[in-house]
Amino acid sequence: MIIDSHTHTFPERIAAGTIETLSGNAHIKPALEATVGALASSMERAGIDLSINLPVATSARQVPKLNDSAAAINEAAAEAAGGPKVISFGCMHPDYEDWHEELSRAARMGLKGIKIHPPYQGVDIDDIRYLRIIDRAAQLGLTVITHAGLDVGLPGVDRCRPSMCRNVIEQIGEFPFILAHMGGWRCWEEVPEQLAGTGVYLDTSFSEGSLDAFPDGYWTGDGLLMLGEEEFLGLIRTFGADQILFGTDSPWADQKKCLDRVRALPLTEEEKEKILGGNAKKLLGV
């Protein structure tokens, strides 16, 4: 079973406008439209069985509506017969006042986890507002996935470095914690030092390979630097294949190209099976 643990979709009425704004901020091109239908078609082409949608609340008022939408996506997936499926995590914002009850509601609705995004939400991940949310999610058995490291669309914003994630673990203890972008986008040199020996999962999204940038000179100079294959493999070896989850960050990257790159790595078939779906299946009970 191939599972893409990191994708994003938006309702059809706002998908085009949202992606246009995000693309402009990051100066990169999406690989496909950011709708559930477009993602399902991409999955079929790539041979991916399940994708996990990760909604991001950029304001506190969005939280209940996004969680309701996540539950609706999951209900539709449960009723669908055959073919690739998309399920959704819920979300939380550090300034949402009724966070305690909303997390309980997310669990009652059957959501498997929540997505947080410190750069977009304007709060450091080791701030008390996040710590109390993460602690409650852990109590409820919800997986927490966070954007980790810098953000391509917010230059200079530094709210989720590996050292900050280490602070979270030290405060709360071990819990199902996924750090996107191999533990910290463009902070990769800190990831082994700060996080090796913990039980965190790293997802492979937006960290290896290349992306299409606009020809406007924004990325001229260093380019859109990602991990080289040896650096990428080094992180896999440091944490072990049991702690790595395949993710693409679709629509920003092509799912098939991402899948082909992982399959081409000099890893054992057992290691590839764990990374490409076995770990996520076990973690999420899907």
C-alpha positions as protocol buffer text, in pm:
chain_id: "A"
residue {
  index: 1
  type: MET
  ca { x: 0 y: 0 z: 0 }
}
residue {
  index: 2
  type: ILE
  ca { x: 147 y: 335 z: -109 }
}
residue {
  index: 3
  type: ILE
  ca { x: 51 y: 627 z: 116 }
}
residue {
  index: 4
  type: ASP
  ca { x: 130 y: 992 z: 51 }
}
residue {
  index: 5
  type: SER
  ca { x: 133 y: 1137 z: 402 }
}
residue {
  index: 6
  type: HIS
  ca { x: 152 y: 1504 z: 302 }
}
residue {
  index: 7
  type: THR
  ca { x: -83 y: 1664 z: 50 }
}
residue {
  index: 8
  type: HIS
  ca { x: -299 y: 1976 z: 35 }
}
residue {
  index: 9
  type: THR
  ca { x: -635 y: 2038 z: -130 }
}
residue {
  index: 10
  type: PHE
  ca { x: -886 y: 2323 z: -124 }
}
residue {
  index: 11
  type: PRO
  ca { x: -1258 y: 2346 z: -205 }
}
residue {
  index: 12
  type: GLU
  ca { x: -1310 y: 2392 z: -578 }
}
residue {
  index: 13
  type: ARG
  ca { x: -1456 y: 2741 z: -538 }
}
residue {
  index: 14
  type: ILE
  ca { x: -1134 y: 2878 z: -385 }
}
residue {
  index: 15
  type: ALA
  ca { x: -865 y: 2637 z: -507 }
}
residue {
  index: 16
  type: ALA
  ca { x: -748 y: 2836 z: -811 }
}
residue {
  index: 17
  type: GLY
  ca { x: -728 y: 3168 z: -627 }
}
residue {
  index: 18
  type: THR
  ca { x: -557 y: 3018 z: -322 }
}
residue {
  index: 19
  type: ILE
  ca { x: -293 y: 2842 z: -526 }
}
residue {
  index: 20
  type: GLU
  ca { x: -230 y: 3155 z: -733 }
}
residue {
  index: 21
  type: THR
  ca { x: -163 y: 3353 z: -414 }
}
residue {
  index: 22
  type: LEU
  ca { x: 60 y: 3088 z: -259 }
}
residue {
  index: 23
  type: SER
  ca { x: 250 y: 3040 z: -585 }
}
residue {
  index: 24
  type: GLY
  ca { x: 314 y: 3412 z: -609 }
}
residue {
  index: 25
  type: ASN
  ca { x: 444 y: 3428 z: -253 }
}
residue {
  index: 26
  type: ALA
  ca { x: 680 y: 3134 z: -303 }
}
residue {
  index: 27
  type: HIS
  ca { x: 771 y: 3200 z: -668 }
}
residue {
  index: 28
  type: ILE
  ca { x: 711 y: 2834 z: -755 }
}
residue {
  index: 29
  type: LYS
  ca { x: 469 y: 2654 z: -982 }
}
residue {
  index: 30
  type: PRO
  ca { x: 221 y: 2387 z: -864 }
}
residue {
  index: 31
  type: ALA
  ca { x: 228 y: 2049 z: -1035 }
}
residue {
  index: 32
  type: LEU
  ca { x: -152 y: 2020 z: -1043 }
}
residue {
  index: 33
  type: GLU
  ca { x: -475 y: 2183 z: -933 }
}
residue {
  index: 34
  type: ALA
  ca { x: -528 y: 2167 z: -559 }
}
residue {
  index: 35
  type: THR
  ca { x: -865 y: 1992 z: -553 }
}
residue {
  index: 36
  type: VAL
  ca { x: -958 y: 1647 z: -423 }
}
residue {
  index: 37
  type: GLY
  ca { x: -1052 y: 1542 z: -776 }
}
residue {
  index: 38
  type: ALA
  ca { x: -719 y: 1653 z: -924 }
}
residue {
  index: 39
  type: LEU
  ca { x: -531 y: 1479 z: -643 }
}
residue {
  index: 40
  type: ALA
  ca { x: -723 y: 1155 z: -700 }
}
residue {
  index: 41
  type: SER
  ca { x: -634 y: 1165 z: -1071 }
}
residue {
  index: 42
  type: SER
  ca { x: -268 y: 1228 z: -985 }
}
residue {
  index: 43
  type: MET
  ca { x: -271 y: 934 z: -745 }
}
residue {
  index: 44
  type: GLU
  ca { x: -413 y: 703 z: -1010 }
}
residue {
  index: 45
  type: ARG
  ca { x: -137 y: 803 z: -1253 }
}
residue {
  index: 46
  type: ALA
  ca { x: 130 y: 753 z: -990 }
}
residue {
  index: 47
  type: GLY
  ca { x: -3 y: 430 z: -840 }
}
residue {
  index: 48
  type: ILE
  ca { x: -66 y: 579 z: -495 }
}
residue {
  index: 49
  type: ASP
  ca { x: -341 y: 415 z: -292 }
}
residue {
  index: 50
  type: LEU
  ca { x: -407 y: 674 z: -22 }
}
residue {
  index: 51
  type: SER
  ca { x: -324 y: 1041 z: 29 }
}
residue {
  index: 52
  type: ILE
  ca { x: -362 y: 1239 z: 349 }
}
residue {
  index: 53
  type: ASN
  ca { x: -491 y: 1594 z: 309 }
}
residue {
  index: 54
  type: LEU
  ca { x: -350 y: 1846 z: 558 }
}
residue {
  index: 55
  type: PRO
  ca { x: -563 y: 2159 z: 604 }
}
residue {
  index: 56
  type: VAL
  ca { x: -396 y: 2470 z: 746 }
}
residue {
  index: 57
  type: ALA
  ca { x: -597 y: 2722 z: 948 }
}
residue {
  index: 58
  type: THR
  ca { x: -445 y: 3064 z: 881 }
}
residue {
  index: 59
  type: SER
  ca { x: -691 y: 3226 z: 1124 }
}
residue {
  index: 60
  type: ALA
  ca { x: -857 y: 3094 z: 1437 }
}
residue {
  index: 61
  type: ARG
  ca { x: -1210 y: 3133 z: 1299 }
}
residue {
  index: 62
  type: GLN
  ca { x: -1138 y: 2883 z: 1020 }
}
residue {
  index: 63
  type: VAL
  ca { x: -1080 y: 2589 z: 1255 }
}
residue {
  index: 64
  type: PRO
  ca { x: -1432 y: 2443 z: 1300 }
}
residue {
  index: 65
  type: LYS
  ca { x: -1520 y: 2479 z: 932 }
}
residue {
  index: 66
  type: LEU
  ca { x: -1197 y: 2314 z: 818 }
}
residue {
  index: 67
  type: ASN
  ca { x: -1247 y: 2028 z: 1062 }
}
residue {
  index: 68
  type: ASP
  ca { x: -1602 y: 1979 z: 935 }
}
residue {
  index: 69
  type: SER
  ca { x: -1467 y: 1971 z: 579 }
}
residue {
  index: 70
  type: ALA
  ca { x: -1206 y: 1714 z: 683 }
}
residue {
  index: 71
  type: ALA
  ca { x: -1476 y: 1492 z: 830 }
}
residue {
  index: 72
  type: ALA
  ca { x: -1677 y: 1524 z: 507 }
}
residue {
  index: 73
  type: ILE
  ca { x: -1374 y: 1419 z: 297 }
}
residue {
  index: 74
  type: ASN
  ca { x: -1330 y: 1115 z: 519 }
}
residue {
  index: 75
  type: GLU
  ca { x: -1697 y: 1023 z: 495 }
}
residue {
  index: 76
  type: ALA
  ca { x: -1681 y: 1042 z: 116 }
}
residue {
  index: 77
  type: ALA
  ca { x: -1368 y: 825 z: 114 }
}
residue {
  index: 78
  type: ALA
  ca { x: -1536 y: 565 z: 333 }
}
residue {
  index: 79
  type: GLU
  ca { x: -1832 y: 546 z: 96 }
}
residue {
  index: 80
  type: ALA
  ca { x: -1623 y: 534 z: -223 }
}
residue {
  index: 81
  type: ALA
  ca { x: -1584 y: 196 z: -387 }
}
residue {
  index: 82
  type: GLY
  ca { x: -1233 y: 104 z: -502 }
}
residue {
  index: 83
  type: GLY
  ca { x: -964 y: 323 z: -651 }
}
residue {
  index: 84
  type: PRO
  ca { x: -728 y: 573 z: -485 }
}
residue {
  index: 85
  type: LYS
  ca { x: -866 y: 748 z: -180 }
}
residue {
  index: 86
  type: VAL
  ca { x: -807 y: 1081 z: -6 }
}
residue {
  index: 87
  type: ILE
  ca { x: -860 y: 1119 z: 367 }
}
residue {
  index: 88
  type: SER
  ca { x: -803 y: 1430 z: 576 }
}
residue {
  index: 89
  type: PHE
  ca { x: -650 y: 1531 z: 904 }
}
residue {
  index: 90
  type: GLY
  ca { x: -805 y: 1810 z: 1103 }
}
residue {
  index: 91
  type: CYS
  ca { x: -635 y: 2134 z: 1202 }
}
residue {
  index: 92
  type: MET
  ca { x: -587 y: 2369 z: 1494 }
}
residue {
  index: 93
  type: HIS
  ca { x: -479 y: 2730 z: 1537 }
}
residue {
  index: 94
  type: PRO
  ca { x: -288 y: 2845 z: 1849 }
}
residue {
  index: 95
  type: ASP
  ca { x: -529 y: 3137 z: 1900 }
}
residue {
  index: 96
  type: TYR
  ca { x: -848 y: 2931 z: 1879 }
}
residue {
  index: 97
  type: GLU
  ca { x: -1011 y: 2989 z: 2220 }
}
residue {
  index: 98
  type: ASP
  ca { x: -1209 y: 2665 z: 2250 }
}
residue {
  index: 99
  type: TRP
  ca { x: -914 y: 2448 z: 2149 }
}
residue {
  index: 100
  type: HIS
  ca { x: -974 y: 2188 z: 2423 }
}
residue {
  index: 101
  type: GLU
  ca { x: -1328 y: 2104 z: 2312 }
}
residue {
  index: 102
  type: GLU
  ca { x: -1250 y: 2133 z: 1941 }
}
residue {
  index: 103
  type: LEU
  ca { x: -974 y: 1874 z: 1973 }
}
residue {
  index: 104
  type: SER
  ca { x: -1217 y: 1644 z: 2152 }
}
residue {
  index: 105
  type: ARG
  ca { x: -1469 y: 1702 z: 1874 }
}
residue {
  index: 106
  type: ALA
  ca { x: -1206 y: 1620 z: 1611 }
}
residue {
  index: 107
  type: ALA
  ca { x: -1137 y: 1292 z: 1788 }
}
residue {
  index: 108
  type: ARG
  ca { x: -1509 y: 1213 z: 1811 }
}
residue {
  index: 109
  type: MET
  ca { x: -1545 y: 1275 z: 1438 }
}
residue {
  index: 110
  type: GLY
  ca { x: -1278 y: 1012 z: 1378 }
}
residue {
  index: 111
  type: LEU
  ca { x: -1003 y: 1243 z: 1251 }
}
residue {
  index: 112
  type: LYS
  ca { x: -664 y: 1073 z: 1279 }
}
residue {
  index: 113
  type: GLY
  ca { x: -460 y: 1382 z: 1356 }
}
residue {
  index: 114
  type: ILE
  ca { x: -416 y: 1758 z: 1324 }
}
residue {
  index: 115
  type: LYS
  ca { x: -193 y: 1982 z: 1116 }
}
residue {
  index: 116
  type: ILE
  ca { x: -28 y: 2293 z: 1257 }
}
residue {
  index: 117
  type: HIS
  ca { x: 187 y: 2546 z: 1073 }
}
residue {
  index: 118
  type: PRO
  ca { x: 388 y: 2780 z: 1299 }
}
residue {
  index: 119
  type: PRO
  ca { x: 514 y: 3015 z: 1021 }
}
residue {
  index: 120
  type: TYR
  ca { x: 167 y: 3072 z: 875 }
}
residue {
  index: 121
  type: GLN
  ca { x: 6 y: 3088 z: 1219 }
}
residue {
  index: 122
  type: GLY
  ca { x: 263 y: 3334 z: 1356 }
}
residue {
  index: 123
  type: VAL
  ca { x: 358 y: 3150 z: 1677 }
}
residue {
  index: 124
  type: ASP
  ca { x: 672 y: 2955 z: 1777 }
}
residue {
  index: 125
  type: ILE
  ca { x: 602 y: 2584 z: 1807 }
}
residue {
  index: 126
  type: ASP
  ca { x: 737 y: 2571 z: 2163 }
}
residue {
  index: 127
  type: ASP
  ca { x: 508 y: 2854 z: 2276 }
}
residue {
  index: 128
  type: ILE
  ca { x: 262 y: 2754 z: 2550 }
}
residue {
  index: 129
  type: ARG
  ca { x: -30 y: 2801 z: 2310 }
}
residue {
  index: 130
  type: TYR
  ca { x: 99 y: 2516 z: 2097 }
}
residue {
  index: 131
  type: LEU
  ca { x: 225 y: 2308 z: 2388 }
}
residue {
  index: 132
  type: ARG
  ca { x: -120 y: 2285 z: 2547 }
}
residue {
  index: 133
  type: ILE
  ca { x: -277 y: 2195 z: 2212 }
}
residue {
  index: 134
  type: ILE
  ca { x: -17 y: 1929 z: 2139 }
}
residue {
  index: 135
  type: ASP
  ca { x: -43 y: 1785 z: 2490 }
}
residue {
  index: 136
  type: ARG
  ca { x: -421 y: 1754 z: 2458 }
}
residue {
  index: 137
  type: ALA
  ca { x: -391 y: 1599 z: 2112 }
}
residue {
  index: 138
  type: ALA
  ca { x: -147 y: 1344 z: 2252 }
}
residue {
  index: 139
  type: GLN
  ca { x: -391 y: 1259 z: 2531 }
}
residue {
  index: 140
  type: LEU
  ca { x: -661 y: 1197 z: 2270 }
}
residue {
  index: 141
  type: GLY
  ca { x: -438 y: 978 z: 2056 }
}
residue {
  index: 142
  type: LEU
  ca { x: -426 y: 1229 z: 1770 }
}
residue {
  index: 143
  type: THR
  ca { x: -115 y: 1243 z: 1556 }
}
residue {
  index: 144
  type: VAL
  ca { x: 33 y: 1591 z: 1524 }
}
residue {
  index: 145
  type: ILE
  ca { x: 207 y: 1696 z: 1204 }
}
residue {
  index: 146
  type: THR
  ca { x: 381 y: 2030 z: 1183 }
}
residue {
  index: 147
  type: HIS
  ca { x: 556 y: 2225 z: 915 }
}
residue {
  index: 148
  type: ALA
  ca { x: 920 y: 2210 z: 1021 }
}
residue {
  index: 149
  type: GLY
  ca { x: 1201 y: 2448 z: 938 }
}
residue {
  index: 150
  type: LEU
  ca { x: 1182 y: 2762 z: 727 }
}
residue {
  index: 151
  type: ASP
  ca { x: 907 y: 2822 z: 474 }
}
residue {
  index: 152
  type: VAL
  ca { x: 956 y: 2882 z: 104 }
}
residue {
  index: 153
  type: GLY
  ca { x: 684 y: 3149 z: 99 }
}
residue {
  index: 154
  type: LEU
  ca { x: 785 y: 3337 z: 414 }
}
residue {
  index: 155
  type: PRO
  ca { x: 1156 y: 3428 z: 391 }
}
residue {
  index: 156
  type: GLY
  ca { x: 1315 y: 3501 z: 727 }
}
residue {
  index: 157
  type: VAL
  ca { x: 1030 y: 3362 z: 936 }
}
residue {
  index: 158
  type: ASP
  ca { x: 1184 y: 3117 z: 1184 }
}
residue {
  index: 159
  type: ARG
  ca { x: 926 y: 2956 z: 1412 }
}
residue {
  index: 160
  type: CYS
  ca { x: 984 y: 2581 z: 1393 }
}
residue {
  index: 161
  type: ARG
  ca { x: 1352 y: 2491 z: 1397 }
}
residue {
  index: 162
  type: PRO
  ca { x: 1461 y: 2142 z: 1505 }
}
residue {
  index: 163
  type: SER
  ca { x: 1573 y: 2281 z: 1843 }
}
residue {
  index: 164
  type: MET
  ca { x: 1223 y: 2417 z: 1903 }
}
residue {
  index: 165
  type: CYS
  ca { x: 1074 y: 2078 z: 1817 }
}
residue {
  index: 166
  type: ARG
  ca { x: 1316 y: 1923 z: 2065 }
}
residue {
  index: 167
  type: ASN
  ca { x: 1177 y: 2161 z: 2330 }
}
residue {
  index: 168
  type: VAL
  ca { x: 826 y: 2034 z: 2255 }
}
residue {
  index: 169
  type: ILE
  ca { x: 932 y: 1672 z: 2307 }
}
residue {
  index: 170
  type: GLU
  ca { x: 1112 y: 1757 z: 2631 }
}
residue {
  index: 171
  type: GLN
  ca { x: 802 y: 1934 z: 2763 }
}
residue {
  index: 172
  type: ILE
  ca { x: 541 y: 1677 z: 2657 }
}
residue {
  index: 173
  type: GLY
  ca { x: 727 y: 1349 z: 2617 }
}
residue {
  index: 174
  type: GLU
  ca { x: 704 y: 1108 z: 2328 }
}
residue {
  index: 175
  type: PHE
  ca { x: 385 y: 1114 z: 2120 }
}
residue {
  index: 176
  type: PRO
  ca { x: 296 y: 1060 z: 1751 }
}
residue {
  index: 177
  type: PHE
  ca { x: 480 y: 1364 z: 1611 }
}
residue {
  index: 178
  type: ILE
  ca { x: 552 y: 1414 z: 1240 }
}
residue {
  index: 179
  type: LEU
  ca { x: 800 y: 1681 z: 1132 }
}
residue {
  index: 180
  type: ALA
  ca { x: 744 y: 1766 z: 768 }
}
residue {
  index: 181
  type: HIS
  ca { x: 1022 y: 1830 z: 515 }
}
residue {
  index: 182
  type: MET
  ca { x: 1269 y: 1582 z: 668 }
}
residue {
  index: 183
  type: GLY
  ca { x: 1262 y: 1751 z: 1005 }
}
residue {
  index: 184
  type: GLY
  ca { x: 1327 y: 2112 z: 908 }
}
residue {
  index: 185
  type: TRP
  ca { x: 1333 y: 2274 z: 566 }
}
residue {
  index: 186
  type: ARG
  ca { x: 1673 y: 2435 z: 510 }
}
residue {
  index: 187
  type: CYS
  ca { x: 1761 y: 2361 z: 872 }
}
residue {
  index: 188
  type: TRP
  ca { x: 1864 y: 2006 z: 782 }
}
residue {
  index: 189
  type: GLU
  ca { x: 2210 y: 2031 z: 937 }
}
residue {
  index: 190
  type: GLU
  ca { x: 2044 y: 2070 z: 1279 }
}
residue {
  index: 191
  type: VAL
  ca { x: 1806 y: 1775 z: 1247 }
}
residue {
  index: 192
  type: PRO
  ca { x: 2043 y: 1491 z: 1355 }
}
residue {
  index: 193
  type: GLU
  ca { x: 2195 y: 1694 z: 1637 }
}
residue {
  index: 194
  type: GLN
  ca { x: 1861 y: 1798 z: 1787 }
}
residue {
  index: 195
  type: LEU
  ca { x: 1629 y: 1509 z: 1707 }
}
residue {
  index: 196
  type: ALA
  ca { x: 1826 y: 1186 z: 1665 }
}
residue {
  index: 197
  type: GLY
  ca { x: 1724 y: 938 z: 1935 }
}
residue {
  index: 198
  type: THR
  ca { x: 1372 y: 1077 z: 1968 }
}
residue {
  index: 199
  type: GLY
  ca { x: 1065 y: 900 z: 1832 }
}
residue {
  index: 200
  type: VAL
  ca { x: 970 y: 1170 z: 1580 }
}
residue {
  index: 201
  type: TYR
  ca { x: 872 y: 1082 z: 1226 }
}
residue {
  index: 202
  type: LEU
  ca { x: 1016 y: 1276 z: 933 }
}
residue {
  index: 203
  type: ASP
  ca { x: 823 y: 1306 z: 610 }
}
residue {
  index: 204
  type: THR
  ca { x: 999 y: 1334 z: 276 }
}
residue {
  index: 205
  type: SER
  ca { x: 790 y: 1620 z: 135 }
}
residue {
  index: 206
  type: PHE
  ca { x: 954 y: 1927 z: -25 }
}
residue {
  index: 207
  type: SER
  ca { x: 1302 y: 1815 z: 69 }
}
residue {
  index: 208
  type: GLU
  ca { x: 1465 y: 1623 z: -217 }
}
residue {
  index: 209
  type: GLY
  ca { x: 1464 y: 1662 z: -592 }
}
residue {
  index: 210
  type: SER
  ca { x: 1365 y: 1985 z: -765 }
}
residue {
  index: 211
  type: LEU
  ca { x: 1062 y: 2206 z: -817 }
}
residue {
  index: 212
  type: ASP
  ca { x: 955 y: 2440 z: -1096 }
}
residue {
  index: 213
  type: ALA
  ca { x: 1037 y: 2801 z: -1007 }
}
residue {
  index: 214
  type: PHE
  ca { x: 905 y: 3109 z: -1187 }
}
residue {
  index: 215
  type: PRO
  ca { x: 1156 y: 3257 z: -1435 }
}
residue {
  index: 216
  type: ASP
  ca { x: 1161 y: 3588 z: -1246 }
}
residue {
  index: 217
  type: GLY
  ca { x: 1504 y: 3569 z: -1090 }
}
residue {
  index: 218
  type: TYR
  ca { x: 1376 y: 3521 z: -734 }
}
residue {
  index: 219
  type: TRP
  ca { x: 1566 y: 3194 z: -690 }
}
residue {
  index: 220
  type: THR
  ca { x: 1867 y: 3298 z: -898 }
}
residue {
  index: 221
  type: GLY
  ca { x: 2188 y: 3240 z: -708 }
}
residue {
  index: 222
  type: ASP
  ca { x: 2130 y: 2952 z: -470 }
}
residue {
  index: 223
  type: GLY
  ca { x: 1837 y: 2810 z: -666 }
}
residue {
  index: 224
  type: LEU
  ca { x: 1561 y: 2627 z: -486 }
}
residue {
  index: 225
  type: LEU
  ca { x: 1807 y: 2420 z: -286 }
}
residue {
  index: 226
  type: MET
  ca { x: 1693 y: 2082 z: -162 }
}
residue {
  index: 227
  type: LEU
  ca { x: 1879 y: 1792 z: -5 }
}
residue {
  index: 228
  type: GLY
  ca { x: 2116 y: 1600 z: -230 }
}
residue {
  index: 229
  type: GLU
  ca { x: 2073 y: 1224 z: -243 }
}
residue {
  index: 230
  type: GLU
  ca { x: 2359 y: 1154 z: -1 }
}
residue {
  index: 231
  type: GLU
  ca { x: 2228 y: 1406 z: 254 }
}
residue {
  index: 232
  type: PHE
  ca { x: 1877 y: 1266 z: 214 }
}
residue {
  index: 233
  type: LEU
  ca { x: 2002 y: 911 z: 266 }
}
residue {
  index: 234
  type: GLY
  ca { x: 2207 y: 1028 z: 562 }
}
residue {
  index: 235
  type: LEU
  ca { x: 1892 y: 1142 z: 743 }
}
residue {
  index: 236
  type: ILE
  ca { x: 1720 y: 814 z: 663 }
}
residue {
  index: 237
  type: ARG
  ca { x: 2017 y: 623 z: 805 }
}
residue {
  index: 238
  type: THR
  ca { x: 2031 y: 843 z: 1116 }
}
residue {
  index: 239
  type: PHE
  ca { x: 1665 y: 795 z: 1206 }
}
residue {
  index: 240
  type: GLY
  ca { x: 1605 y: 456 z: 1048 }
}
residue {
  index: 241
  type: ALA
  ca { x: 1349 y: 363 z: 786 }
}
residue {
  index: 242
  type: ASP
  ca { x: 1091 y: 301 z: 1062 }
}
residue {
  index: 243
  type: GLN
  ca { x: 1069 y: 677 z: 1125 }
}
residue {
  index: 244
  type: ILE
  ca { x: 1039 y: 803 z: 767 }
}
residue {
  index: 245
  type: LEU
  ca { x: 707 y: 871 z: 591 }
}
residue {
  index: 246
  type: PHE
  ca { x: 665 y: 926 z: 218 }
}
residue {
  index: 247
  type: GLY
  ca { x: 511 y: 1264 z: 143 }
}
residue {
  index: 248
  type: THR
  ca { x: 501 y: 1488 z: -162 }
}
residue {
  index: 249
  type: ASP
  ca { x: 349 y: 1822 z: -58 }
}
residue {
  index: 250
  type: SER
  ca { x: 118 y: 1792 z: -360 }
}
residue {
  index: 251
  type: PRO
  ca { x: 15 y: 2011 z: -541 }
}
residue {
  index: 252
  type: TRP
  ca { x: 365 y: 2162 z: -522 }
}
residue {
  index: 253
  type: ALA
  ca { x: 542 y: 1849 z: -640 }
}
residue {
  index: 254
  type: ASP
  ca { x: 452 y: 1576 z: -889 }
}
residue {
  index: 255
  type: GLN
  ca { x: 351 y: 1263 z: -699 }
}
residue {
  index: 256
  type: LYS
  ca { x: 484 y: 1017 z: -954 }
}
residue {
  index: 257
  type: LYS
  ca { x: 824 y: 1186 z: -973 }
}
residue {
  index: 258
  type: CYS
  ca { x: 851 y: 1185 z: -593 }
}
residue {
  index: 259
  type: LEU
  ca { x: 753 y: 820 z: -576 }
}
residue {
  index: 260
  type: ASP
  ca { x: 1001 y: 724 z: -849 }
}
residue {
  index: 261
  type: ARG
  ca { x: 1283 y: 905 z: -665 }
}
residue {
  index: 262
  type: VAL
  ca { x: 1223 y: 710 z: -344 }
}
residue {
  index: 263
  type: ARG
  ca { x: 1199 y: 382 z: -533 }
}
residue {
  index: 264
  type: ALA
  ca { x: 1533 y: 456 z: -701 }
}
residue {
  index: 265
  type: LEU
  ca { x: 1719 y: 509 z: -371 }
}
residue {
  index: 266
  type: PRO
  ca { x: 1977 y: 245 z: -271 }
}
residue {
  index: 267
  type: LEU
  ca { x: 1760 y: 107 z: 7 }
}
residue {
  index: 268
  type: THR
  ca { x: 1636 y: -245 z: 70 }
}
residue {
  index: 269
  type: GLU
  ca { x: 1288 y: -339 z: -48 }
}
residue {
  index: 270
  type: GLU
  ca { x: 1185 y: -373 z: 316 }
}
residue {
  index: 271
  type: GLU
  ca { x: 1303 y: -19 z: 390 }
}
residue {
  index: 272
  type: LYS
  ca { x: 1119 y: 118 z: 87 }
}
residue {
  index: 273
  type: GLU
  ca { x: 800 y: -64 z: 187 }
}
residue {
  index: 274
  type: LYS
  ca { x: 811 y: 95 z: 532 }
}
residue {
  index: 275
  type: ILE
  ca { x: 876 y: 445 z: 397 }
}
residue {
  index: 276
  type: LEU
  ca { x: 624 y: 429 z: 113 }
}
residue {
  index: 277
  type: GLY
  ca { x: 331 y: 316 z: 323 }
}
residue {
  index: 278
  type: GLY
  ca { x: 402 y: 64 z: 594 }
}
residue {
  index: 279
  type: ASN
  ca { x: 492 y: 320 z: 859 }
}
residue {
  index: 280
  type: ALA
  ca { x: 193 y: 543 z: 786 }
}
residue {
  index: 281
  type: LYS
  ca { x: -43 y: 248 z: 781 }
}
residue {
  index: 282
  type: LYS
  ca { x: 79 y: 137 z: 1123 }
}
residue {
  index: 283
  type: LEU
  ca { x: 87 y: 489 z: 1270 }
}
residue {
  index: 284
  type: LEU
  ca { x: -260 y: 587 z: 1155 }
}
residue {
  index: 285
  type: GLY
  ca { x: -435 y: 254 z: 1166 }
}
residue {
  index: 286
  type: VAL
  ca { x: -555 y: 281 z: 806 }
}
